[in-house]
């Protein structure tokens, strides 16, 4: 009997979280803290203080060579944001969502990597 090991992306997410990657626009304030995002063609406000951390990455699997001093080579900058869509009307009911986003340090691009 053989054992099949599935890649992390194929495993079922825990506690209702969905893991994927999707482009997102992030606007930051004067302290470089995210305060507004454009996600799924809609503007969202960051409604709680963002949480920032760095997550190691398997750069040797993704990069043909490692250039000395290159920003973001061994770790991704990660942020957990609680966002709420900007209301289009006074009667619209909106929902706060928690998302994890990563910023590619060399290019400044942002990606949604998990929706809780």
PDB file of C-alpha atoms in Angstrom:
ATOM      1  CA  UNK A   1       0.000   0.000   0.000  1.00  0.00           C
ATOM      2  CA  UNK A   2       1.449   3.380  -0.989  1.00  0.00           C
ATOM      3  CA  UNK A   3       1.046   6.678   0.829  1.00  0.00           C
ATOM      4  CA  UNK A   4       0.208   9.821  -1.097  1.00  0.00           C
ATOM      5  CA  UNK A   5       1.430  13.100   0.382  1.00  0.00           C
ATOM      6  CA  UNK A   6      -0.524  16.036  -0.939  1.00  0.00           C
ATOM      7  CA  UNK A   7       0.991  19.511  -1.239  1.00  0.00           C
ATOM      8  CA  UNK A   8      -0.056  22.076   1.375  1.00  0.00           C
ATOM      9  CA  UNK A   9      -2.395  23.844  -1.089  1.00  0.00           C
ATOM     10  CA  UNK A  10      -4.432  20.630  -1.521  1.00  0.00           C
ATOM     11  CA  UNK A  11      -4.964  20.040   2.183  1.00  0.00           C
ATOM     12  CA  UNK A  12      -8.249  21.064   3.752  1.00  0.00           C
ATOM     13  CA  UNK A  13      -7.921  24.424   5.549  1.00  0.00           C
ATOM     14  CA  UNK A  14      -8.419  24.516   9.298  1.00  0.00           C
ATOM     15  CA  UNK A  15     -11.280  26.288  11.074  1.00  0.00           C
ATOM     16  CA  UNK A  16     -13.023  27.572   7.965  1.00  0.00           C
ATOM     17  CA  UNK A  17     -10.033  29.459   6.559  1.00  0.00           C
ATOM     18  CA  UNK A  18      -9.456  29.393   2.816  1.00  0.00           C
ATOM     19  CA  UNK A  19      -5.868  29.513   1.520  1.00  0.00           C
ATOM     20  CA  UNK A  20      -5.117  30.792  -2.001  1.00  0.00           C
ATOM     21  CA  UNK A  21      -3.440  33.753  -3.655  1.00  0.00           C
ATOM     22  CA  UNK A  22      -5.110  36.757  -5.270  1.00  0.00           C
ATOM     23  CA  UNK A  23      -3.887  40.221  -6.175  1.00  0.00           C
ATOM     24  CA  UNK A  24      -5.017  43.097  -3.929  1.00  0.00           C
ATOM     25  CA  UNK A  25      -4.344  46.843  -3.828  1.00  0.00           C
ATOM     26  CA  UNK A  26      -3.313  48.182  -0.418  1.00  0.00           C
ATOM     27  CA  UNK A  27      -3.154  51.829   0.622  1.00  0.00           C
ATOM     28  CA  UNK A  28      -0.888  52.593   3.586  1.00  0.00           C
ATOM     29  CA  UNK A  29      -0.795  55.561   5.960  1.00  0.00           C
ATOM     30  CA  UNK A  30       2.229  57.694   6.903  1.00  0.00           C
ATOM     31  CA  UNK A  31       3.538  54.921   9.203  1.00  0.00           C
ATOM     32  CA  UNK A  32       3.321  52.353   6.344  1.00  0.00           C
ATOM     33  CA  UNK A  33       0.340  50.630   8.014  1.00  0.00           C
ATOM     34  CA  UNK A  34      -2.404  49.359   5.697  1.00  0.00           C
ATOM     35  CA  UNK A  35      -5.586  51.417   6.138  1.00  0.00           C
ATOM     36  CA  UNK A  36      -7.621  50.750   2.979  1.00  0.00           C
ATOM     37  CA  UNK A  37      -7.678  47.970   0.374  1.00  0.00           C
ATOM     38  CA  UNK A  38      -9.293  47.363  -2.980  1.00  0.00           C
ATOM     39  CA  UNK A  39     -10.271  43.704  -3.086  1.00  0.00           C
ATOM     40  CA  UNK A  40     -12.728  41.903  -5.335  1.00  0.00           C
ATOM     41  CA  UNK A  41     -13.395  45.175  -7.182  1.00  0.00           C
ATOM     42  CA  UNK A  42     -14.558  46.930  -4.001  1.00  0.00           C
ATOM     43  CA  UNK A  43     -12.994  49.377  -1.526  1.00  0.00           C
ATOM     44  CA  UNK A  44     -12.612  48.114   2.059  1.00  0.00           C
ATOM     45  CA  UNK A  45     -11.545  49.955   5.199  1.00  0.00           C
ATOM     46  CA  UNK A  46      -9.154  48.360   7.679  1.00  0.00           C
ATOM     47  CA  UNK A  47     -11.242  48.532  10.879  1.00  0.00           C
ATOM     48  CA  UNK A  48      -8.770  47.174  13.483  1.00  0.00           C
ATOM     49  CA  UNK A  49      -5.043  47.652  14.034  1.00  0.00           C
ATOM     50  CA  UNK A  50      -3.187  45.459  11.494  1.00  0.00           C
ATOM     51  CA  UNK A  51      -0.895  42.699  12.775  1.00  0.00           C
ATOM     52  CA  UNK A  52       2.475  42.308  11.006  1.00  0.00           C
ATOM     53  CA  UNK A  53       4.890  39.366  10.991  1.00  0.00           C
ATOM     54  CA  UNK A  54       7.473  37.734   8.727  1.00  0.00           C
ATOM     55  CA  UNK A  55       7.070  34.200   7.413  1.00  0.00           C
ATOM     56  CA  UNK A  56       9.931  32.099   6.088  1.00  0.00           C
ATOM     57  CA  UNK A  57       9.704  30.951   2.504  1.00  0.00           C
ATOM     58  CA  UNK A  58      11.317  28.077   0.597  1.00  0.00           C
ATOM     59  CA  UNK A  59      13.344  30.408  -1.619  1.00  0.00           C
ATOM     60  CA  UNK A  60      15.591  27.574  -2.851  1.00  0.00           C
ATOM     61  CA  UNK A  61      12.524  26.010  -4.533  1.00  0.00           C
ATOM     62  CA  UNK A  62      11.387  29.276  -6.138  1.00  0.00           C
ATOM     63  CA  UNK A  63      14.611  31.078  -7.124  1.00  0.00           C
ATOM     64  CA  UNK A  64      17.398  29.914  -9.466  1.00  0.00           C
ATOM     65  CA  UNK A  65      19.978  31.894  -7.443  1.00  0.00           C
ATOM     66  CA  UNK A  66      20.193  33.862  -4.225  1.00  0.00           C
ATOM     67  CA  UNK A  67      21.562  37.370  -4.654  1.00  0.00           C
ATOM     68  CA  UNK A  68      23.212  38.790  -1.550  1.00  0.00           C
ATOM     69  CA  UNK A  69      21.231  41.535   0.157  1.00  0.00           C
ATOM     70  CA  UNK A  70      18.067  41.027  -1.890  1.00  0.00           C
ATOM     71  CA  UNK A  71      15.006  42.137   0.171  1.00  0.00           C
ATOM     72  CA  UNK A  72      12.361  39.502   0.771  1.00  0.00           C
ATOM     73  CA  UNK A  73      14.508  36.548  -0.274  1.00  0.00           C
ATOM     74  CA  UNK A  74      14.123  34.404   2.848  1.00  0.00           C
ATOM     75  CA  UNK A  75      10.911  35.807   4.335  1.00  0.00           C
ATOM     76  CA  UNK A  76       7.573  37.263   3.264  1.00  0.00           C
ATOM     77  CA  UNK A  77       6.151  40.298   5.028  1.00  0.00           C
ATOM     78  CA  UNK A  78       2.686  39.239   6.217  1.00  0.00           C
ATOM     79  CA  UNK A  79      -0.228  41.280   7.548  1.00  0.00           C
ATOM     80  CA  UNK A  80      -3.508  40.192   9.142  1.00  0.00           C
ATOM     81  CA  UNK A  81      -6.206  42.733   8.341  1.00  0.00           C
ATOM     82  CA  UNK A  82      -9.794  43.048   9.483  1.00  0.00           C
ATOM     83  CA  UNK A  83     -11.588  44.768   6.638  1.00  0.00           C
ATOM     84  CA  UNK A  84     -15.110  45.970   6.006  1.00  0.00           C
ATOM     85  CA  UNK A  85     -16.492  47.036   2.628  1.00  0.00           C
ATOM     86  CA  UNK A  86     -17.217  50.747   2.342  1.00  0.00           C
ATOM     87  CA  UNK A  87     -21.001  51.060   2.356  1.00  0.00           C
ATOM     88  CA  UNK A  88     -22.545  52.121  -0.938  1.00  0.00           C
ATOM     89  CA  UNK A  89     -25.756  53.268   0.772  1.00  0.00           C
ATOM     90  CA  UNK A  90     -26.985  53.921   4.322  1.00  0.00           C
ATOM     91  CA  UNK A  91     -29.131  50.798   4.264  1.00  0.00           C
ATOM     92  CA  UNK A  92     -26.409  48.424   3.065  1.00  0.00           C
ATOM     93  CA  UNK A  93     -25.315  45.874   5.672  1.00  0.00           C
ATOM     94  CA  UNK A  94     -21.612  45.004   5.504  1.00  0.00           C
ATOM     95  CA  UNK A  95     -19.578  42.239   7.124  1.00  0.00           C
ATOM     96  CA  UNK A  96     -16.108  42.461   8.684  1.00  0.00           C
ATOM     97  CA  UNK A  97     -13.720  39.889   7.196  1.00  0.00           C
ATOM     98  CA  UNK A  98     -10.265  38.841   8.368  1.00  0.00           C
ATOM     99  CA  UNK A  99      -7.672  38.372   5.629  1.00  0.00           C
ATOM    100  CA  UNK A 100      -3.947  37.625   5.576  1.00  0.00           C
ATOM    101  CA  UNK A 101      -1.973  39.458   2.923  1.00  0.00           C
ATOM    102  CA  UNK A 102       1.674  39.305   1.904  1.00  0.00           C
ATOM    103  CA  UNK A 103       3.801  42.067   0.442  1.00  0.00           C
ATOM    104  CA  UNK A 104       6.612  41.230  -1.959  1.00  0.00           C
ATOM    105  CA  UNK A 105       9.359  43.513  -0.669  1.00  0.00           C
ATOM    106  CA  UNK A 106      11.289  43.856  -3.936  1.00  0.00           C
ATOM    107  CA  UNK A 107       8.275  44.790  -6.112  1.00  0.00           C
ATOM    108  CA  UNK A 108       5.850  46.203  -3.522  1.00  0.00           C
ATOM    109  CA  UNK A 109       3.040  43.942  -4.815  1.00  0.00           C
ATOM    110  CA  UNK A 110       0.399  42.673  -2.397  1.00  0.00           C
ATOM    111  CA  UNK A 111      -1.425  39.299  -2.445  1.00  0.00           C
ATOM    112  CA  UNK A 112      -4.293  37.888  -0.382  1.00  0.00           C
ATOM    113  CA  UNK A 113      -3.128  34.493   0.851  1.00  0.00           C
ATOM    114  CA  UNK A 114      -5.844  33.522   3.344  1.00  0.00           C
ATOM    115  CA  UNK A 115      -9.418  34.478   4.115  1.00  0.00           C
ATOM    116  CA  UNK A 116     -10.572  33.526   7.613  1.00  0.00           C
TER     117      UNK A 116
END
